[in-house]
Amino acid sequence: MSTAVYTPLPNGASNRPELHGSFDSIRIAPPSIEEDAPGGGGPADDDDGADGAKPPSISDEGLRKEIGLLSASSIIVGQVVGSGIFSTPASVALLCGTPSMALILWALSGVFSLGGALASAELGTMFPQNGGMIRYLAHSYRRPRALVATIMAYSVTFFCRPAAIAANVAIFAQYFFFAAGRQEFIESRDYLLRGIGAVTMTAMMALNIVSVRWSLRMLNFFALVKMATLAVVSVSGFLLMVGAIERSSGTNWSRGFHGTRVDAQSFASAMTRLFWSWEGWSNVGYVVGEVRNVKRNLPLSLGLAMTTLGVMYVLANVAYFSVIPLEDIDNGTLLAAQFMDKLFGKTVGQVILPICIGLSILGVVMSELFGGGRLMYTAGKTGFIPYGAVLGEIHPRFGTPVYAMVIIWALSLIFLFAPPPGRAFDLLVDLVQEGMWYFYALTAFGVILLRRRLPNYPLRRYRSSLILAFMFGALSLALGVLQFYPPATVPGKKDPGVPYYLAPMLGVIFMALCAIPWYLRMWRYVNKTGIQLLAWIDDEEQHVLRMNSTADADPVS
């Protein structure tokens, strides 16, 4: 998940397509109904673009289709798996009262998250261009003048994404210092850690700019590290489950559900942590315009990645609580470190594991940078943000949105160095999470709305479960509201020192303030210039419908 990594390792034919005026003069190319054919990213192009097997095709947006099934899966894994699965199970079990109930909630949250991911896959096949939820919300909620999509565009591009990058890159070095036995650098060298993060982030951004192919290879490497680390834990869980490894004498499983906490506070706090452990699958939607054979690779990558992670997450929990009794959990130490210490020795638990988690966090940063540049690119190109011609420019040699990526990098640097150490930076980390619940809910509900408004849309090559989409949307909405509910206390966790409602309240205020640029852009600017910034929404839909009608009328073609 994108926020779990923030837990540091402690000691232990008209003018309609012309969307923008002046600097915003840029043309949106509607998706082709044949965009999945061979030569356009279709079945003949199933090879992963990162392997260099063949030259990539070019999307309608002018971007190279470098992303195959492997890289799409790596982008998902890269964003979902941070340090959360190595730490979150401890607090979830303590909130639930018993590991048995925690295991059930891990499975349920995984199923619902899979439903949300597959709902996103359906929208991605319908609108196979970069932008993800920005584009999906624009099509789902067109009135009043794409308000929902505009708020999401400004919230994510100018705050959530760069702040998340800053929060992640600021702490990854802690794990390497811990592995080297230099805890004093973790405790007293905050700006040194930020400086290391800034240099690392700059190098990663430079790679993202100059080579999509090598960026994908780096993402594949980080995904391999994450999966290998998870595999060690989850395979151990399977061996413990079948009796190949002797279990400890703890009473975790023998107690069953005796002692399970059933109060609303504990349930809400546990579910919040669980769903953020799954968060990050939406990142592949932001780069869907660069995915080869979208109708196959997008649903398949989301389904395979989320299902595989679901099995591994459940087995990891089985492993943890087959070795560590609930009473022995130390919330000042990563649960995975306790597990590795006990099963494999201190070298694995205190040296190898921290290095793997540090690399895992770097994978999250790489994935966030890769998708973040495409987010800014889409927000400008579709007219939500001014100067779309600049933000939507693709470098002729590198094939990347250079200016959009540089802006994301600059904003991330501001968020990295502006907050003072301590509570202010911790609050920034919490603020990253706020607001996204509502966008996830509205995206899931958008699938249902578009099934009614566009029942026979030709590019809907994949249909997700509406039941799971609705349940995911309802739970996401509920979790957004529950942020204002007093959280349950977790034994061993420090008091954050700020009111629990401050972060969600500031998140809602920030989203409300995004209505100001929406009014200035979509009402004042449009009424003054007469330029229809949002004409592309209807153009994309009508273009596909017209091409489908033409194909039906011409049986020869």
XYZ file of C-alpha atoms in Angstrom:
557
model
C 0.000 0.000 0.000
C 1.117 3.541 -0.482
C 0.800 4.597 3.133
C 1.952 1.502 4.989
C 5.498 2.340 3.974
C 5.399 5.379 6.215
C 5.963 3.225 9.317
C 9.708 3.551 10.012
C 11.631 0.638 11.408
C 12.049 1.481 15.094
C 14.967 0.591 17.321
C 14.217 -2.951 18.069
C -14.434 17.403 -37.268
C -15.544 20.486 -35.693
C -13.642 22.803 -33.441
C -14.629 20.648 -30.482
C -11.408 18.667 -30.310
C -9.489 21.957 -29.932
C -9.719 21.982 -26.198
C -7.565 24.842 -25.044
C -6.653 28.355 -25.971
C -3.245 30.073 -25.935
C -0.799 27.730 -24.193
C -3.562 25.160 -23.873
C -4.011 24.523 -27.577
C -3.682 20.784 -27.752
C -5.678 18.093 -29.458
C -7.149 15.066 -27.731
C -7.145 11.974 -29.908
C -10.177 9.782 -29.155
C -9.459 6.106 -28.590
C -9.617 3.908 -31.643
C -12.011 0.996 -31.629
C -9.239 -1.016 -33.262
C -6.612 0.031 -30.727
C -6.190 -3.549 -29.582
C -5.445 -4.908 -33.021
C -1.982 -6.183 -33.938
C 0.335 -3.275 -34.504
C -1.677 -1.172 -32.091
C -0.933 -3.019 -28.929
C -3.053 -6.076 -29.651
C -2.450 -9.796 -29.302
C 0.636 -9.636 -31.426
C 2.115 -7.263 -28.883
C 1.757 -9.330 -25.748
C 5.501 -9.305 -25.145
C 6.498 -7.031 -22.314
C 7.900 -3.777 -23.647
C 10.647 -3.813 -21.030
C 12.271 -6.910 -22.457
C 13.366 -5.208 -25.637
C 11.955 -7.971 -27.816
C 10.356 -5.611 -30.341
C 9.943 -1.893 -30.918
C 6.871 -0.500 -29.138
C 3.822 0.788 -30.942
C 2.683 4.376 -30.439
C -0.558 5.249 -28.661
C -3.067 7.821 -29.890
C -1.559 10.212 -27.336
C 1.897 9.908 -28.871
C 3.253 7.745 -26.030
C 5.116 4.511 -26.615
C 3.243 1.373 -25.609
C 6.079 -0.149 -23.596
C 4.033 -1.781 -20.814
C 3.197 -5.472 -21.136
C 1.632 -7.879 -18.679
C 4.763 -8.249 -16.516
C 5.408 -4.522 -16.194
C 1.735 -3.733 -15.582
C 1.760 -6.280 -12.760
C 4.995 -4.781 -11.420
C 3.437 -1.314 -11.344
C 0.578 -2.706 -9.245
C 2.836 -4.680 -6.905
C 5.214 -1.733 -6.709
C 2.495 0.527 -5.351
C 0.585 -1.940 -3.167
C 3.488 -3.584 -1.317
C 5.458 -1.199 0.860
C 6.211 -1.996 4.457
C 2.555 -2.428 5.444
C 2.332 -6.215 5.295
C 5.459 -6.388 7.459
C 3.978 -4.212 10.222
C 0.189 -3.757 9.873
C -0.832 -7.339 10.871
C 0.261 -6.628 14.459
C -2.049 -3.642 14.964
C -4.903 -5.339 13.074
C -4.702 -8.431 15.306
C -4.582 -6.313 18.452
C -7.586 -4.298 17.273
C -9.537 -7.457 16.419
C -8.597 -9.176 19.668
C -7.773 -12.508 17.993
C -5.628 -13.532 14.998
C -8.527 -15.715 13.750
C -10.799 -12.690 13.272
C -7.907 -10.698 11.821
C -7.334 -13.460 9.250
C -10.995 -13.322 8.180
C -10.872 -9.541 7.807
C -7.655 -9.761 5.755
C -9.395 -12.171 3.363
C -12.584 -10.090 3.159
C -10.733 -6.830 2.585
C -8.730 -8.555 -0.149
C -11.885 -9.746 -1.924
C -13.488 -6.295 -1.788
C -10.269 -4.627 -2.953
C -10.129 -7.083 -5.846
C -13.667 -6.000 -6.715
C -12.563 -2.363 -6.786
C -9.510 -3.198 -8.873
C -11.524 -5.143 -11.453
C -14.094 -2.333 -11.600
C -11.197 -0.042 -12.453
C -10.105 -2.551 -15.119
C -13.522 -2.300 -16.784
C -13.240 1.486 -16.938
C -9.675 1.227 -18.218
C -10.724 -0.919 -21.161
C -13.551 1.533 -21.945
C -11.278 4.584 -21.893
C -7.801 3.239 -22.747
C -5.853 6.460 -22.342
C -3.685 7.765 -19.531
C -5.319 9.397 -16.548
C -6.995 6.626 -14.592
C -9.560 7.915 -12.114
C -9.375 11.475 -13.469
C -10.678 10.244 -16.803
C -13.104 7.719 -15.302
C -14.701 10.312 -13.013
C -15.000 12.789 -15.879
C -17.029 10.289 -17.899
C -19.065 9.088 -14.930
C -19.966 12.491 -13.449
C -20.080 14.981 -16.296
C -22.208 17.530 -14.448
C -21.730 20.124 -13.158
C -18.861 20.633 -15.588
C -16.829 17.662 -14.355
C -16.634 18.981 -10.789
C -15.689 15.608 -9.261
C -12.904 14.945 -11.776
C -11.552 18.491 -11.377
C -11.360 18.192 -7.594
C -9.632 14.848 -7.966
C -7.192 16.264 -10.535
C -6.084 19.131 -8.306
C -6.125 17.094 -5.082
C -3.986 14.270 -6.402
C -1.578 16.078 -8.723
C -0.800 19.046 -6.462
C -1.016 17.384 -3.067
C -1.644 13.662 -2.579
C 0.864 12.264 -5.061
C 3.844 14.600 -4.416
C 3.247 14.460 -0.652
C 3.167 10.647 -0.786
C 6.429 10.589 -2.742
C 8.027 12.904 -0.179
C 6.772 10.885 2.782
C 8.083 7.628 1.320
C 11.446 8.844 0.105
C 12.112 10.534 3.455
C 12.135 7.292 5.408
C 13.526 4.571 3.149
C 17.134 5.230 4.231
C 16.200 4.483 7.859
C 15.998 0.796 7.022
C 19.486 0.745 5.505
C 20.951 2.561 8.500
C 19.190 0.108 10.797
C 20.649 -2.829 8.856
C 24.095 -1.227 9.214
C 23.621 -0.859 12.967
C 23.642 2.960 12.843
C 20.462 3.761 14.756
C 21.783 7.195 15.721
C 21.219 8.334 12.135
C 17.557 7.352 12.429
C 17.063 9.201 15.693
C 18.809 12.521 15.090
C 19.584 13.072 11.416
C 16.178 13.948 9.974
C 17.444 16.316 7.274
C 20.259 13.941 6.347
C 17.608 11.301 5.621
C 15.619 13.831 3.616
C 18.737 14.822 1.678
C 19.454 11.195 0.808
C 15.824 10.881 -0.242
C 16.058 13.970 -2.452
C 19.152 12.687 -4.266
C 17.583 9.258 -4.744
C 14.303 10.719 -5.958
C 16.129 12.966 -8.432
C 18.028 10.016 -9.863
C 14.824 8.010 -10.180
C 13.040 10.903 -11.872
C 15.919 11.316 -14.329
C 15.613 7.634 -15.246
C 11.838 8.010 -15.616
C 12.380 10.898 -18.014
C 15.084 9.464 -20.260
C 13.950 5.840 -20.568
C 10.555 4.250 -20.130
C 12.052 0.851 -20.832
C 14.724 1.061 -18.128
C 12.185 2.533 -15.709
C 10.011 -0.518 -16.251
C 12.982 -2.806 -15.755
C 13.688 -1.068 -12.458
C 10.043 -1.489 -11.443
C 10.263 -5.170 -12.359
C 13.363 -5.520 -10.157
C 11.697 -3.875 -7.167
C 8.595 -6.035 -7.662
C 10.811 -9.133 -7.687
C 12.397 -8.094 -4.361
C 8.965 -7.489 -2.822
C 7.559 -10.807 -4.023
C 10.668 -12.741 -2.946
C 10.502 -11.240 0.555
C 6.784 -11.957 0.788
C 7.353 -15.461 -0.556
C 9.801 -16.298 2.243
C 7.214 -15.267 4.836
C 4.167 -16.776 3.112
C 5.844 -20.105 2.225
C 6.884 -20.338 5.866
C 3.227 -19.806 6.733
C 2.192 -22.635 4.433
C 4.828 -24.976 5.898
C 3.710 -24.073 9.414
C 0.103 -24.684 8.421
C 0.804 -28.214 7.099
C 3.122 -29.086 9.975
C 6.404 -29.141 8.052
C 7.760 -26.553 10.502
C 7.058 -26.956 14.188
C 4.775 -24.257 15.572
C 5.430 -22.370 18.788
C 3.552 -23.278 21.914
C 1.465 -20.110 21.724
C -2.305 -20.176 21.911
C -3.124 -17.936 18.934
C -5.102 -20.468 16.915
C -6.308 -22.644 19.781
C -8.151 -19.684 21.285
C -10.335 -19.434 18.169
C -12.523 -16.334 18.376
C -12.497 -16.118 22.149
C -11.596 -12.538 23.043
C -12.631 -11.007 19.700
C -13.443 -7.319 19.993
C -16.812 -6.423 18.461
C -17.001 -2.668 19.131
C -17.392 -0.282 16.189
C -14.210 1.646 17.009
C -11.986 -1.421 16.783
C -13.653 -2.659 13.592
C -13.375 0.731 11.878
C -9.729 1.179 12.879
C -8.850 -2.339 11.729
C -10.615 -1.967 8.367
C -8.911 1.367 7.730
C -5.506 -0.252 8.165
C -6.506 -3.258 6.081
C -7.776 -1.318 3.094
C -4.703 0.878 3.043
C -2.625 -2.290 2.905
C -4.321 -3.018 -0.436
C -4.235 0.545 -1.762
C -2.149 1.245 -4.864
C -3.723 -0.906 -7.589
C -5.170 2.241 -9.192
C -1.654 3.317 -10.243
C -1.722 1.178 -13.388
C -4.824 3.075 -14.552
C -2.826 6.289 -14.736
C -0.565 4.737 -17.401
C -3.151 2.602 -19.216
C -2.523 4.495 -22.471
C 0.931 2.898 -22.565
C -0.251 -0.668 -21.888
C -0.110 -3.111 -24.777
C -3.275 -5.058 -25.542
C -5.306 -3.242 -22.892
C -8.363 -5.481 -23.113
C -6.215 -8.473 -22.071
C -3.343 -7.127 -20.013
C -5.171 -4.623 -17.821
C -7.777 -6.980 -16.268
C -5.279 -9.846 -16.216
C -2.551 -7.867 -14.470
C -4.963 -6.500 -11.855
C -6.559 -9.894 -11.279
C -3.277 -11.813 -11.085
C -1.466 -9.264 -8.931
C -4.281 -8.769 -6.428
C -5.130 -12.476 -6.182
C -1.500 -13.483 -5.726
C -0.949 -10.793 -3.116
C -4.161 -11.852 -1.373
C -2.971 -15.427 -0.972
C 0.483 -14.296 0.159
C -0.946 -11.766 2.643
C -3.158 -14.419 4.270
C -0.278 -16.923 4.447
C 1.984 -14.219 5.885
C -0.515 -13.672 8.697
C -0.664 -17.427 9.295
C 3.130 -17.433 9.527
C 3.351 -14.487 11.906
C 0.806 -15.763 14.399
C 1.949 -19.377 14.240
C 5.292 -18.222 15.608
C 4.551 -15.154 17.753
C 1.884 -15.347 20.484
C -0.434 -12.343 20.525
C 0.759 -11.464 24.027
C 4.380 -11.237 22.820
C 3.744 -8.736 20.028
C 5.961 -5.695 20.453
C 4.351 -2.730 18.717
C 7.682 -0.929 18.881
C 9.177 -3.440 16.439
C 8.091 -4.614 13.018
C 6.152 -7.858 13.330
C 8.073 -9.332 10.397
C 11.358 -8.582 12.191
C 10.139 -10.452 15.279
C 9.084 -13.341 13.041
C 12.390 -13.487 11.147
C 14.408 -13.240 14.353
C 12.580 -16.163 15.871
C 12.510 -18.405 12.810
C 15.728 -17.579 10.940
C 17.914 -15.681 13.406
C 18.927 -12.056 13.946
C 20.976 -11.704 10.778
C 17.877 -12.259 8.662
C 15.543 -10.290 10.941
C 17.778 -7.288 11.619
C 19.928 -7.024 8.485
C 18.467 -8.749 5.430
C 14.803 -7.920 6.126
C 15.391 -4.163 6.682
C 17.344 -3.986 3.406
C 14.492 -5.718 1.571
C 11.937 -3.341 3.120
C 14.089 -0.349 2.178
C 14.174 -1.578 -1.424
C 10.433 -2.189 -1.228
C 9.855 1.447 -0.284
C 12.083 2.568 -3.149
C 9.851 0.501 -5.420
C 6.848 2.443 -4.146
C 8.625 5.742 -4.882
C 9.566 4.581 -8.380
C 5.985 3.541 -9.071
C 4.611 6.815 -7.697
C 6.982 8.875 -9.850
C 6.164 6.849 -12.947
C 2.416 7.237 -12.500
C 2.587 10.756 -11.042
C 4.082 12.255 -14.173
C 1.306 10.707 -16.255
C -1.284 12.110 -13.828
C 0.012 15.657 -14.255
C 0.280 15.101 -18.014
C -3.352 13.988 -18.262
C -4.658 16.737 -15.962
C -3.082 19.328 -18.246
C -3.890 17.700 -21.557
C -7.573 17.221 -20.716
C -7.975 20.869 -19.711
C -8.370 20.573 -15.949
C -5.086 22.409 -15.327
C -3.887 25.432 -17.358
C -0.993 25.298 -19.821
C -2.030 21.942 -21.173
C 0.180 22.297 -24.253
C 3.230 22.402 -22.001
C 2.140 19.684 -19.584
C 0.958 17.476 -22.451
C 4.154 17.754 -24.463
C 5.933 14.472 -25.197
C 9.704 14.582 -25.608
C 10.473 13.590 -29.209
C 13.451 11.430 -28.251
C 12.533 10.008 -24.842
C 8.794 9.616 -25.463
C 7.924 10.852 -21.968
C 5.939 13.860 -20.627
C 9.051 15.702 -19.429
C 7.512 18.931 -18.146
C 4.746 17.147 -16.252
C 7.285 14.871 -14.595
C 9.568 17.758 -13.639
C 6.650 19.536 -11.948
C 5.794 16.419 -9.912
C 9.453 16.167 -8.910
C 9.579 19.848 -7.880
C 6.378 19.587 -5.836
C 7.718 16.475 -4.132
C 10.886 18.353 -3.158
C 8.780 21.112 -1.609
C 6.795 18.614 0.459
C 10.014 16.828 1.393
C 11.800 19.851 2.885
C 9.037 22.305 3.852
C 7.521 20.571 6.930
C 9.633 20.752 10.104
C 10.534 17.469 11.818
C 8.097 15.891 14.243
C 4.353 16.251 14.294
C 4.102 18.499 11.245
C 5.717 15.892 9.004
C 3.667 13.102 10.605
C 0.513 15.106 9.885
C 1.573 15.417 6.252
C 1.808 11.623 6.090
C -1.720 11.299 7.494
C -3.088 13.918 5.104
C -1.903 11.894 2.099
C -4.509 9.269 2.956
C -7.464 11.625 3.289
C -9.843 12.165 0.407
C -8.843 9.145 -1.630
C -11.608 7.057 -0.014
C -14.232 9.266 -1.641
C -12.611 9.090 -5.079
C -12.373 5.302 -4.856
C -16.048 5.095 -3.887
C -17.181 7.383 -6.703
C -15.070 5.475 -9.242
C -16.666 2.163 -8.211
C -20.157 3.670 -8.390
C -19.192 5.119 -11.785
C -19.013 1.598 -13.204
C -22.678 1.115 -12.306
C -23.680 4.501 -13.742
C -21.880 3.870 -17.028
C -23.476 0.429 -17.365
C -26.807 2.277 -17.428
C -25.788 5.253 -19.576
C -23.559 3.368 -22.036
C -24.881 -0.214 -21.887
C -23.412 -1.286 -25.241
C -20.216 0.711 -25.307
C -17.970 -1.075 -27.846
C -14.713 -0.742 -25.908
C -16.139 -2.346 -22.796
C -14.191 -5.542 -23.477
C -14.324 -6.638 -19.849
C -17.203 -6.645 -17.349
C -16.532 -6.613 -13.624
C -18.876 -7.758 -10.858
C -21.319 -4.967 -10.077
C -22.002 -6.504 -6.668
C -18.331 -6.354 -5.688
C -17.996 -2.880 -7.222
C -20.942 -1.620 -5.170
C -19.681 -3.219 -1.955
C -16.208 -1.786 -2.477
C -17.686 1.647 -3.168
C -19.937 1.487 -0.100
C -17.071 0.386 2.146
C -14.761 3.078 0.773
C -17.388 5.729 1.414
C -17.972 4.395 4.929
C -14.231 4.412 5.651
C -14.013 8.013 4.498
C -16.734 8.999 6.951
C -15.278 6.853 9.754
C -12.104 8.952 9.700
C -14.088 11.427 11.799
C -14.961 8.724 14.340
C -12.666 8.361 17.398
C -10.207 5.534 16.602
C -9.574 2.608 18.889
C -6.316 2.602 20.808
C -3.647 0.061 19.939
C -1.436 -1.127 22.822
C 2.125 0.078 22.438
C 1.334 2.786 19.898
C 2.386 6.342 20.714
C -0.161 9.140 20.980
C 0.102 11.099 17.694
C -0.199 14.338 19.639
C -2.838 15.862 17.350
C -6.631 15.473 17.372
C -7.773 12.417 15.426
C -10.170 14.526 13.345
C -7.556 17.081 12.232
C -6.178 15.151 9.222
C -9.582 14.165 7.742
C -10.936 17.658 8.382
C -7.981 19.292 6.606
C -8.373 16.800 3.769
C -12.016 17.737 3.263
C -11.176 21.451 3.486
C -8.479 21.043 0.850
C -10.893 19.243 -1.482
C -13.472 21.985 -0.943
C -10.868 24.610 -1.839
C -10.304 22.793 -5.133
C -13.732 24.098 -6.140
C -12.092 27.517 -6.558
C -9.858 26.545 -9.528
C -12.812 24.514 -10.856
C -14.948 27.681 -10.942
C -12.152 29.800 -12.410
C -11.283 27.207 -15.035
C -14.569 25.581 -16.002
C -16.910 28.549 -15.611
C -15.114 31.881 -15.722
C -12.460 30.917 -18.273
C -14.904 28.976 -20.482
C -17.560 31.691 -20.388
C -14.984 34.370 -21.175
C -13.219 32.605 -24.051
C -15.941 30.321 -25.393
C -13.460 27.438 -25.478
C -15.159 24.160 -24.524
C -12.544 22.576 -22.289
C -14.650 19.495 -21.587
C -15.770 18.728 -25.130
C -13.307 15.828 -25.198
C -15.509 13.812 -22.816
C -18.393 13.581 -25.265
C -16.005 13.365 -28.229
C -14.316 10.238 -26.863
C -17.632 8.472 -26.360
C -19.245 9.548 -29.635
C -16.146 8.750 -31.677
C -16.185 5.154 -30.480
C -19.949 4.806 -30.934
C -19.781 6.235 -34.471
C -16.944 3.923 -35.477
C -18.873 0.961 -34.146
C -21.969 2.020 -36.116
C -19.866 2.357 -39.270
C -18.374 -1.090 -38.764
C -21.846 -2.605 -38.284
C -23.122 -0.898 -41.426
C -20.203 -2.168 -43.541
C -20.031 -5.973 -43.302
C -17.081 -6.076 -45.724
C -14.878 -4.230 -43.244
